[in-house]
Amino acid sequence: MALPKRIIKETERLMAEPVQGISAIPHEENLRHFDVVIFGPSQSPYEGGVFKAELFLPEDYPMAPPKVRFLTKIYHPNIDRLGRICLDVLKSNWSPALQIRTILLSIQALLGAPNPDDPLANDVAQQWKEDQNKAIATAKEWTEKYAKP
Amino acid sequence: MDSDDEFNSSQVSEDEFMQDSDVDLVDDDSDFDMDQDDVGFETQDKDIKPSKQAYEVDFKVFDPEQIQQTQDKQITDVSAILGQPPEATAILLRHLRWNKERLIDKYMEDQDGILESAGLGESATHNPPKIIRVKGFVCDICCEDGPELDTFAMKCGHRFCVGCYRQYLYTKIKDEGEAARIRCPGDGCNRVVDSKSLDLLVAEDLRDRYQELLTRTYVDDKENLRWCPAPNCVYAVECGVKDKELKRIVPTVHCECGHYFCFGCSLNDHQPAPCALVKKWLKKCEDDSETANWISANTKECPKCHSTIEKNGGCNHMTCRKCRHEFCWMCMGVWSEHGTSWYNCNRYEEKSGSEARDAQAKSRQSLERYLHYYNRYANHEQSAKLDKDIYLKTEKKMQQLQNTTGMSWIEVQFLDTASQALQQCRQTLKWTYAFAYYLARNNLTEIFEDNQKDLEMAVENLSEMFEKPIDQLKGLKVDMMDKTAYCNKRRIILLNDTAENLKQGNWEFNVSMS
Ligand SMILES: [Zn+2]
Ligand SMILES: [Zn+2]
Ligand SMILES: [Zn+2]
Ligand SMILES: [Zn+2]
Ligand SMILES: [Zn+2]
Ligand SMILES: [Zn+2]
């Protein structure tokens, strides 16, 4: 099936004007499948980490949101063991006017501002609420261990 | 949409309507709020049905036509108050989630504001939504452009091509089942797509679905109305029990389709356990299912000769085929002790303190305690299924019997009645174990356990009869009818006791109810 104009335009723009701290490169054999790299935002426990993720544009994109999943292990209350992300714009607040670039920026912002009150990984959220300093230390440890190239 | 069609299509004359049911829907401005004060407990003795039991709540079942009629009635009433045409009133009511009082207040406070936010403002009247072409426009959704491209935007100015707008609405209506509060496709825009815009954009083939969804919002938005959760059921049930009352009452309602469900949480009937405990229990069972399954899978052997025993009926009185040992499937105890004062199959005996001193022992004890209740809970669930299977087999045989002996259909109905009683009693018993798990001991728990035990024995006695050979069943008719009546009686006694004490806050639970 031919790729919709929207996806072609978005991909072109992602290549021509990449977003700071993020890269998204489509697979050659499937242009709806992107290899994503997100750099941990500074001043966050993920600083210095390089996080790999995959992004997939479903058949009904942009009516339906893209599917995004972290591949690098990460200690975060809104990201679970399988790398799935709890983020409103990927679910109920998705708008077809949003784009891959805006979504990736939102994910990067989520790394900078974890939200333990809307958890996906319950155990992590619990620890985050009970002892934030310890949770941040663990997040740093994991970044060091799993997200350093 | 054509307002005349919308409001007349399902109109039934008032007389006809009143005959069909004894509901007071068309009563002046009552709009479903059938004296809600009467639904509480204090007044139940002196009102309406004298036969009402302590565990029963008042409710009414509505069919789709009645729902439509009530809705139309309310629209007509509010329309008269606001001096707005019915079509606009319907939009306003849906916009404010059918909260009539809030709508009237808001309308009095700021008429223009509310009309504007519902998409009915001045601008909409003088400047109705329309499809236009815009020079140099590029659609943010499909990235198409060109002078031929039809576009649409609401007052918020988020403009997209008509194709994308339509597809967006299609997704919302068809896939997500939204209708009354679809938001603008623009990122972060909270403007609701008003009905005039929808009329302009929604394709013919979606109109019916859209109308249906609009009707559904009426029930969805009303706190005292709920759809029956049975698959394909079209009825809604009205009940005055409020969320905050759910700690004190378990509101089981009975739909016209035959389904018993909880008005508080829409799950299958779970009396006597309150909704909050049911939620906790189901969560716990889910979390612990591996442990529990392991245990129940490993207890299926004869306690005496250890040969594997398969359970093929609902009855828990087991007889080992090999050694003829008779035992209870639930507690694996000797059956002869059941039904005597020794019987303690339902009660969990707490170990004395000295045995459970260290943490490991404590955690083992807490697992044991959980398994005690879980096994009984799961067992009644399973037994209810097996009872049903065996009944279906019996039913087939009874049909043959009817054909060969000339017994009438009426004469075999006692089996059907007995089977239904078994199902219902096992459902209740099942939940008594979840209830008991969270119950802290006080002077009332013993009475509860006795009631539970009595019901359980009655149920096992009846269940056992289903396993009798078919030629004996005929002769057991009177006995079986007696046992059925006794089961029902024990169930009512248990439910009345638990409901009465729940209402008065006499139960103490070992978890918080929130
Ligand atoms: Zn478009
Ligand atoms: Zn908008
Ligand atoms: Zn129903
Ligand atoms: Zn409930
Ligand atoms: Zn045996
Ligand atoms: Zn037993």
XYZ file of C-alpha atoms and ligand atoms in Angstrom:
669
model
C 0.000 0.000 0.000
C 1.216 3.449 -0.861
C 2.359 5.534 2.071
C -0.030 8.427 2.830
C 1.244 11.901 2.013
C 1.056 12.825 5.676
C 3.590 10.161 6.678
C 5.939 11.057 3.835
C 5.845 14.744 4.803
C 6.409 14.013 8.459
C 9.352 11.742 7.719
C 10.920 14.292 5.385
C 10.645 16.957 8.017
C 12.039 14.733 10.760
C 15.097 14.194 8.548
C 15.471 17.777 7.392
C 14.954 19.455 10.770
C 15.684 16.887 13.474
C 14.435 17.573 16.981
C 17.058 18.421 19.570
C 18.010 15.350 21.586
C 15.856 12.929 19.607
C 16.342 10.888 16.469
C 13.769 8.871 14.576
C 14.767 6.879 11.512
C 12.314 4.785 9.484
C 13.138 1.192 8.592
C 13.965 0.775 4.952
C 11.648 -2.201 4.481
C 8.774 -0.721 6.521
C 8.434 3.025 6.465
C 5.834 2.968 9.233
C 8.374 1.543 11.660
C 10.888 3.936 13.239
C 14.008 3.376 15.301
C 13.967 6.061 17.926
C 16.721 7.344 20.187
C 15.904 9.737 23.019
C 18.640 11.428 25.021
C 17.866 11.707 28.729
C 17.040 15.341 29.536
C 19.584 17.271 31.566
C 18.833 17.863 35.263
C 16.943 14.549 35.313
C 17.994 11.131 36.663
C 18.191 10.032 33.032
C 20.783 12.650 32.065
C 23.569 11.214 29.967
C 21.500 8.146 29.083
C 20.734 7.114 25.526
C 17.352 5.428 25.381
C 16.314 3.310 22.447
C 12.647 3.027 21.541
C 10.547 1.847 18.643
C 7.658 3.712 17.084
C 5.030 2.257 14.805
C 2.379 4.082 12.794
C -0.765 1.909 12.679
C -2.947 1.576 9.588
C -5.388 4.251 10.772
C -2.709 6.773 11.725
C -3.208 9.711 12.241
C -6.762 8.975 13.409
C -5.189 6.547 15.862
C -2.021 7.468 17.798
C 1.389 5.959 17.010
C 2.498 3.018 19.134
C 5.693 3.700 21.057
C 7.709 1.404 23.305
C 11.038 1.758 25.082
C 13.610 -0.897 24.242
C 16.191 0.229 26.774
C 15.417 -0.727 30.371
C 14.357 2.349 32.300
C 13.270 2.980 35.889
C 10.303 5.324 35.604
C 6.821 5.324 37.216
C 5.055 5.816 33.890
C 6.980 3.212 31.927
C 6.534 -0.476 32.656
C 8.821 -3.489 32.403
C 7.874 -4.033 28.780
C 8.711 -0.453 27.916
C 5.081 0.611 27.484
C 4.405 4.243 28.210
C 1.517 5.818 30.100
C 1.048 9.197 28.483
C -2.272 10.947 27.857
C -1.427 12.122 24.351
C -0.775 8.524 23.347
C -4.269 7.589 24.515
C -7.353 9.661 25.303
C -5.781 13.011 24.469
C -4.456 11.993 21.102
C -5.381 14.422 18.340
C -4.834 13.685 14.645
C -3.185 17.087 14.443
C -0.364 15.843 16.672
C 2.734 14.450 15.007
C 5.578 12.023 15.594
C 7.810 14.897 16.597
C 5.357 16.282 19.156
C 4.825 12.844 20.625
C 8.544 12.210 20.991
C 8.966 15.607 22.641
C 6.184 14.712 25.084
C 7.964 11.458 25.916
C 11.221 13.313 26.480
C 9.368 15.738 28.739
C 7.934 12.777 30.658
C 11.494 11.642 31.407
C 12.157 15.100 32.812
C 8.963 15.106 34.903
C 7.875 11.639 36.126
C 4.292 11.492 37.354
C 3.898 8.831 40.083
C 0.229 9.793 40.565
C -0.687 8.368 37.185
C 1.418 5.239 37.265
C 1.837 2.409 34.830
C 4.549 0.656 36.777
C 2.851 0.443 40.172
C 5.801 -0.776 42.162
C 8.034 1.970 40.815
C 5.379 4.609 41.491
C 5.013 3.291 45.026
C 8.739 3.633 45.678
C 8.740 7.006 44.019
C 6.096 8.241 46.414
C 7.529 6.619 49.515
C 11.136 7.623 49.066
C 11.756 9.948 46.179
C 15.481 10.302 46.791
C 15.977 6.580 46.745
C 13.869 6.214 43.602
C 15.894 8.877 41.829
C 19.086 7.119 42.877
C 17.763 3.862 41.401
C 16.778 5.631 38.183
C 20.337 7.009 37.938
C 21.785 3.573 38.593
C 19.688 2.016 35.857
C 20.638 4.810 33.466
C 24.274 4.105 34.207
C 23.820 0.375 33.834
C 21.539 0.057 30.830
C 21.524 3.348 28.936
C 25.197 4.101 28.481
C 26.431 3.389 24.962
C -31.410 16.361 12.107
C -35.109 16.730 11.668
C -36.548 17.728 14.980
C -40.088 16.602 14.255
C -38.965 13.136 13.436
C -36.750 12.927 16.421
C -39.400 13.775 18.915
C -42.362 11.936 17.508
C -40.874 8.726 16.336
C -41.248 6.746 19.497
C -44.150 8.534 21.069
C -46.568 6.181 22.753
C -49.852 7.423 24.104
C -49.846 7.967 27.823
C -52.632 5.517 28.407
C -50.956 2.730 26.601
C -47.784 3.475 28.442
C -49.373 3.398 31.849
C -50.959 0.071 31.109
C -47.723 -1.516 30.147
C -46.101 -0.931 33.445
C -46.750 0.709 36.725
C -43.960 3.215 36.423
C -44.569 6.835 37.177
C -42.525 8.193 34.340
C -45.183 10.497 32.994
C -45.987 11.858 36.392
C -45.686 15.632 36.179
C -42.033 16.617 36.518
C -40.826 13.574 38.376
C -38.286 12.659 35.698
C -37.202 9.379 37.195
C -36.528 10.709 40.613
C -39.141 8.430 42.044
C -39.191 9.336 45.674
C -35.603 8.671 46.301
C -35.961 9.033 50.022
C -38.104 5.961 50.021
C -35.349 3.860 48.628
C -33.283 4.126 51.771
C -33.624 1.662 54.588
C -35.486 3.417 57.314
C -38.637 3.697 55.306
C -38.650 0.356 53.632
C -40.961 -1.308 56.125
C -43.816 1.005 55.637
C -43.624 1.516 51.901
C -44.889 -0.103 48.753
C -44.389 -3.849 48.747
C -45.017 -5.516 52.093
C -43.206 -8.630 50.879
C -39.909 -6.820 50.473
C -37.003 -8.427 52.261
C -34.202 -6.567 54.036
C -31.723 -7.474 51.300
C -33.939 -6.262 48.463
C -33.934 -2.780 46.959
C -36.525 -0.960 44.898
C -35.813 -0.706 41.230
C -37.595 -0.386 37.918
C -36.714 -1.760 34.529
C -37.158 0.402 31.440
C -37.325 -0.658 27.832
C -35.840 1.514 25.072
C -39.181 3.100 24.239
C -39.768 4.124 27.809
C -36.281 5.595 27.993
C -36.892 7.566 24.823
C -40.203 8.758 26.183
C -38.781 9.911 29.472
C -36.075 11.716 27.637
C -38.594 13.426 25.341
C -40.720 14.340 28.306
C -37.821 16.025 30.028
C -36.872 17.867 26.879
C -40.436 19.162 26.534
C -40.505 20.318 30.151
C -37.173 22.110 30.053
C -37.987 23.524 26.653
C -41.033 25.223 28.170
C -38.968 26.641 31.035
C -36.183 28.015 28.868
C -38.381 29.120 25.985
C -36.038 27.330 23.575
C -37.198 24.983 20.826
C -36.984 21.272 21.747
C -34.090 20.603 19.423
C -31.925 23.281 21.030
C -33.040 22.168 24.497
C -31.934 18.612 23.734
C -28.499 19.887 22.769
C -28.275 21.988 25.916
C -29.333 19.102 28.137
C -26.802 16.732 26.610
C -24.192 19.438 26.854
C -24.745 19.595 30.620
C -24.990 15.836 31.067
C -28.733 15.888 31.585
C -28.402 17.903 34.734
C -31.628 19.878 34.455
C -31.060 22.063 37.517
C -27.576 23.050 36.492
C -28.732 23.872 33.004
C -31.529 26.121 34.245
C -29.175 27.883 36.676
C -26.527 28.416 34.056
C -29.059 29.565 31.516
C -30.461 32.158 33.923
C -26.975 33.286 34.839
C -25.455 33.585 31.385
C -27.751 32.718 28.542
C -25.388 33.757 25.760
C -22.441 31.962 27.300
C -24.192 28.624 27.626
C -25.704 28.842 24.153
C -22.314 29.696 22.732
C -20.517 26.812 24.448
C -23.171 24.337 23.276
C -22.698 25.569 19.714
C -26.062 27.354 19.619
C -24.887 30.968 20.018
C -25.791 34.040 18.041
C -22.946 33.378 15.676
C -24.298 29.923 14.952
C -27.711 31.291 14.105
C -26.544 34.150 11.902
C -23.496 32.427 10.699
C -24.225 28.711 10.592
C -21.316 26.310 10.211
C -20.373 25.816 6.602
C -17.925 24.076 4.357
C -15.630 26.461 2.511
C -12.488 26.557 0.394
C -9.564 28.577 1.639
C -6.726 29.879 -0.464
C -3.306 28.496 0.440
C -4.754 26.028 2.980
C -2.805 22.903 3.944
C -4.590 20.280 6.049
C -2.585 19.407 9.165
C -3.998 15.896 9.252
C -3.494 14.638 5.696
C -1.057 17.317 4.450
C -3.163 17.811 1.309
C -3.566 21.256 -0.177
C -4.966 22.844 -3.316
C -7.733 25.245 -4.268
C -10.278 22.415 -4.717
C -10.026 21.243 -1.124
C -13.211 21.599 0.961
C -12.455 22.598 4.527
C -14.257 22.988 7.802
C -13.598 24.662 11.156
C -15.709 25.452 14.187
C -15.487 28.764 15.988
C -12.185 27.759 17.548
C -10.625 28.079 14.093
C -8.953 24.668 13.925
C -9.447 24.071 10.234
C -9.058 20.712 8.526
C -10.129 19.303 5.209
C -13.654 17.879 5.140
C -12.375 14.375 4.369
C -10.233 14.333 7.506
C -12.947 15.908 9.654
C -15.396 13.244 8.476
C -12.982 10.435 9.047
C -12.284 11.785 12.500
C -15.986 11.859 13.377
C -16.409 8.421 11.855
C -13.663 7.042 14.107
C -15.171 8.686 17.167
C -18.729 7.541 16.501
C -18.150 4.136 14.977
C -15.074 2.929 16.831
C -15.130 4.817 20.097
C -18.886 5.143 20.545
C -18.801 8.846 21.307
C -21.582 11.176 20.266
C -22.571 14.048 22.492
C -19.125 15.256 23.492
C -16.743 14.697 20.614
C -13.968 17.268 20.835
C -12.460 19.325 18.029
C -9.672 17.347 16.321
C -7.266 20.238 16.989
C -4.505 19.434 19.477
C -5.519 20.371 23.027
C -8.773 22.007 21.892
C -11.690 21.369 24.230
C -14.438 22.669 21.989
C -17.194 20.099 21.633
C -18.394 19.410 18.120
C -21.925 20.824 18.205
C -24.845 19.054 16.606
C -25.200 21.564 13.743
C -21.649 20.890 12.682
C -22.237 17.161 13.055
C -25.330 17.389 10.874
C -23.282 19.092 8.237
C -20.454 16.576 8.317
C -21.763 13.221 9.453
C -22.539 10.938 6.539
C -25.973 9.391 6.110
C -24.828 5.897 7.053
C -23.711 7.104 10.473
C -26.896 8.958 11.414
C -28.630 5.992 13.046
C -25.640 5.032 15.098
C -25.199 8.651 16.098
C -28.823 8.966 17.212
C -28.572 5.727 19.147
C -25.477 6.944 20.945
C -27.167 10.243 21.771
C -29.991 8.293 23.389
C -27.499 6.217 25.313
C -25.937 9.293 26.877
C -29.200 9.913 28.665
C -28.827 6.720 30.681
C -25.050 7.075 30.979
C -25.383 10.544 32.457
C -28.058 9.723 35.012
C -26.781 8.585 38.379
C -29.923 6.564 39.086
C -29.979 4.733 35.749
C -27.787 1.929 34.500
C -27.754 -0.267 31.428
C -28.209 -3.939 32.076
C -24.740 -5.411 31.466
C -26.041 -8.673 29.972
C -24.847 -9.063 26.385
C -27.289 -7.622 23.848
C -29.745 -6.559 26.535
C -31.507 -3.296 25.679
C -33.057 -2.557 29.066
C -31.964 0.003 31.610
C -32.591 -0.238 35.336
C -33.408 2.634 37.632
C -32.454 2.454 41.289
C -32.141 5.163 43.905
C -29.137 3.717 45.740
C -26.295 6.231 45.680
C -22.579 5.505 45.467
C -22.004 6.674 49.005
C -24.579 4.168 50.290
C -22.713 1.187 48.874
C -20.932 0.538 52.157
C -24.262 -0.132 53.758
C -26.200 -1.842 51.017
C -25.681 -4.346 48.224
C -28.231 -3.321 45.589
C -28.961 -6.398 43.505
C -31.431 -5.701 40.711
C -33.203 -8.090 38.387
C -33.485 -7.171 34.751
C -36.431 -8.079 32.552
C -34.034 -10.278 30.557
C -33.492 -12.460 33.615
C -30.063 -11.202 34.577
C -29.342 -10.419 38.233
C -26.701 -7.756 38.652
C -25.381 -5.252 41.159
C -26.597 -1.721 40.538
C -23.564 -0.380 42.361
C -20.853 -1.938 40.207
C -22.711 -3.752 37.367
C -21.070 -7.066 38.197
C -23.161 -10.231 38.579
C -25.157 -10.420 41.796
C -22.670 -10.595 44.655
C -24.817 -10.419 47.773
C -23.988 -10.483 50.643
C -20.543 -8.971 49.936
C -20.504 -5.157 49.474
C -19.040 -3.801 46.199
C -15.831 -2.559 47.813
C -15.015 -5.990 49.219
C -15.889 -7.660 45.929
C -13.445 -5.414 44.135
C -10.691 -6.182 46.645
C -11.442 -9.885 46.533
C -11.364 -10.168 42.749
C -8.113 -8.239 42.672
C -6.625 -10.533 45.286
C -7.756 -13.669 43.468
C -6.224 -12.377 40.290
C -2.915 -11.588 42.001
C -2.814 -14.884 43.886
C -4.315 -17.122 41.252
C -1.128 -19.058 40.676
C -0.765 -20.118 44.290
C -4.435 -20.913 44.621
C -4.591 -22.894 41.419
C -1.589 -24.863 42.442
C -3.219 -25.817 45.705
C -6.601 -26.746 44.277
C -4.997 -28.750 41.496
C -3.096 -30.698 44.110
C -5.939 -31.573 46.397
C -7.890 -33.671 43.978
C -7.152 -37.024 45.436
C -8.923 -39.243 47.915
C -7.671 -38.351 51.409
C -7.633 -42.043 52.310
C -6.276 -44.056 49.387
C -4.855 -41.133 47.378
C -6.337 -42.250 44.105
C -7.252 -39.422 41.782
C -10.822 -38.256 42.064
C -12.640 -36.414 39.360
C -15.564 -34.278 40.294
C -18.341 -34.490 37.732
C -21.358 -33.131 39.585
C -21.908 -30.064 41.705
C -22.382 -32.073 44.864
C -19.515 -31.910 47.341
C -20.282 -35.212 48.995
C -17.639 -37.409 47.413
C -17.361 -41.169 47.440
C -14.086 -42.617 46.332
C -14.653 -45.207 43.622
C -11.759 -47.258 44.771
C -12.000 -47.405 48.545
C -15.578 -46.136 48.987
C -14.337 -43.532 51.453
C -16.902 -40.740 51.795
C -15.541 -37.271 52.238
C -16.216 -33.575 51.669
C -14.638 -32.072 48.570
C -14.213 -28.676 50.173
C -12.492 -29.523 53.418
C -11.468 -33.093 52.541
C -12.926 -34.121 55.895
C -14.987 -37.225 56.597
C -18.508 -36.770 55.259
C -20.227 -38.513 58.158
C -19.154 -35.682 60.413
C -20.858 -33.180 58.182
C -24.354 -32.274 59.193
C -23.624 -32.904 62.845
C -22.378 -30.575 65.530
C -18.872 -31.427 64.419
C -19.428 -29.766 61.121
C -17.047 -26.892 60.682
C -16.363 -27.074 56.999
C -17.155 -23.419 56.411
C -15.336 -21.929 59.369
C -11.671 -21.159 59.347
C -10.097 -22.120 62.654
C -7.486 -19.580 63.628
C -4.342 -21.235 64.885
C -3.363 -20.349 68.418
C -0.848 -17.548 68.819
C 2.108 -19.691 69.817
C 2.039 -21.533 66.524
C 2.329 -18.389 64.492
C 5.105 -16.523 66.161
C 7.692 -16.007 63.489
C 7.101 -14.126 60.284
C 7.289 -17.164 58.091
C 4.656 -18.976 60.073
C 2.511 -15.889 59.972
C 2.733 -15.573 56.251
C 1.985 -19.271 55.875
C -0.991 -18.853 58.132
C -2.275 -15.903 56.168
C -1.952 -17.890 52.958
C -3.732 -20.798 54.567
C -6.513 -18.565 55.718
C -6.893 -17.095 52.244
C -6.891 -20.518 50.640
C -9.525 -21.735 53.040
C -11.898 -19.074 51.757
C -10.695 -19.068 48.195
C -11.154 -22.821 47.771
C -14.709 -22.606 49.010
C -15.436 -19.589 46.870
C -13.983 -21.228 43.757
C -15.642 -24.496 44.597
C -19.137 -23.049 44.661
C -18.456 -21.289 41.408
C -17.302 -24.536 39.873
C -20.114 -26.535 41.481
C -22.721 -24.154 40.082
C -21.394 -24.916 36.605
C -21.391 -28.643 37.250
C -24.905 -28.469 38.712
C -26.002 -26.813 35.538
C -24.330 -29.412 33.338
C -25.940 -32.216 35.203
C -29.296 -30.479 35.052
C -29.023 -30.098 31.300
C -28.353 -33.798 31.017
C -31.286 -34.526 33.308
C -33.490 -32.249 31.284
C -32.771 -34.270 28.193
C -33.606 -37.471 30.002
C -36.776 -35.927 31.350
C -37.827 -35.149 27.841
C -37.382 -38.776 26.954
C -39.316 -39.685 30.056
C -42.085 -37.333 29.018
C -42.251 -39.044 25.679
C -42.274 -42.564 27.035
C -44.312 -42.235 30.236
C -46.560 -39.369 29.238
C -45.516 -37.157 32.175
C -46.549 -33.615 31.374
C -44.277 -30.660 30.938
C -45.735 -29.115 34.054
C -44.845 -32.204 36.046
C -41.141 -31.929 35.283
C -40.921 -28.236 36.043
C -39.861 -28.941 39.614
C -36.465 -29.887 38.251
C -36.109 -26.548 36.572
C -37.116 -24.732 39.748
C -34.676 -26.802 41.773
C -31.856 -26.137 39.357
C -32.456 -22.401 39.422
C -32.528 -22.388 43.209
C -29.220 -24.252 43.250
C -27.613 -21.757 40.913
C -28.787 -18.817 42.949
C -27.854 -20.336 46.297
C -24.377 -21.267 45.098
C -23.906 -17.745 43.791
C -24.777 -16.447 47.255
C -22.609 -19.042 49.006
C -19.685 -18.200 46.784
C -19.801 -14.593 47.886
C -20.328 -15.462 51.540
C -16.757 -16.775 51.477
C -15.322 -13.569 50.074
C -17.401 -11.725 52.673
C -16.153 -14.003 55.455
C -12.540 -13.529 54.399
C -12.772 -9.822 55.202
C -14.937 -10.257 58.271
C -13.351 -9.548 61.650
C -14.716 -11.774 64.375
C -17.304 -10.319 66.693
C -20.411 -11.646 68.419
C -22.295 -11.649 65.109
C -19.931 -13.724 63.012
C -21.038 -16.953 64.646
C -24.635 -16.410 63.578
C -23.406 -15.647 60.088
C -21.334 -18.819 59.988
C -24.272 -20.849 61.205
C -26.436 -19.391 58.473
C -23.745 -20.093 55.946
C -23.418 -23.656 57.160
C -27.182 -24.223 57.089
C -27.473 -22.908 53.569
C -24.512 -24.957 52.483
C -25.982 -28.146 53.891
C -29.344 -27.441 52.313
C -27.644 -26.843 48.977
C -25.555 -29.996 49.152
C -28.630 -32.034 50.022
C -30.484 -30.702 47.013
C -27.472 -30.960 44.753
C -27.041 -34.600 45.681
C -30.518 -35.416 44.407
C -29.540 -34.421 40.898
C -27.103 -37.276 40.811
C -29.798 -39.857 41.378
C -30.670 -42.130 38.452
C -33.383 -40.758 36.248
C -35.974 -43.415 37.049
C -35.815 -42.439 40.725
C -36.294 -38.734 40.093
C -39.994 -39.103 39.482
C -40.525 -40.547 42.932
C -38.416 -37.822 44.532
C -40.531 -34.959 43.264
C -42.128 -34.004 46.594
C -38.891 -34.388 48.495
C -37.052 -32.332 45.923
C -39.629 -29.563 46.024
C -39.339 -29.466 49.800
C -35.574 -29.248 49.617
C -35.789 -26.506 47.012
C -38.101 -24.476 49.203
C -35.804 -25.028 52.162
C -32.762 -23.825 50.197
C -34.558 -20.664 49.181
C -35.645 -20.090 52.746
C -32.112 -20.505 54.110
C -30.810 -18.124 51.482
C -33.313 -15.457 52.436
C -32.485 -15.868 56.117
C -28.778 -15.468 55.446
C -29.208 -12.481 53.147
C -31.611 -10.738 55.506
C -29.210 -11.158 58.401
C -26.196 -9.858 56.491
C -28.133 -6.979 54.913
C -29.698 -5.918 58.192
C -26.335 -5.823 59.957
C -24.618 -4.136 57.047
C -27.230 -1.410 57.044
C -26.711 -0.847 60.758
C -22.932 -0.939 60.449
C -22.631 -3.960 62.747
C -20.075 -5.849 60.715
C -16.426 -5.214 61.371
C -14.078 -5.767 58.459
C -10.352 -6.355 58.575
C -9.818 -4.010 55.623
C -10.979 -0.487 54.970
C -14.109 -0.278 52.860
C -12.849 2.526 50.649
Zn -7.085 16.561 5.544
Zn -10.596 23.480 17.957
Zn -31.025 -7.283 30.930
Zn -21.553 -4.321 43.393
Zn -10.192 -43.652 48.149
Zn -16.424 -30.136 54.382
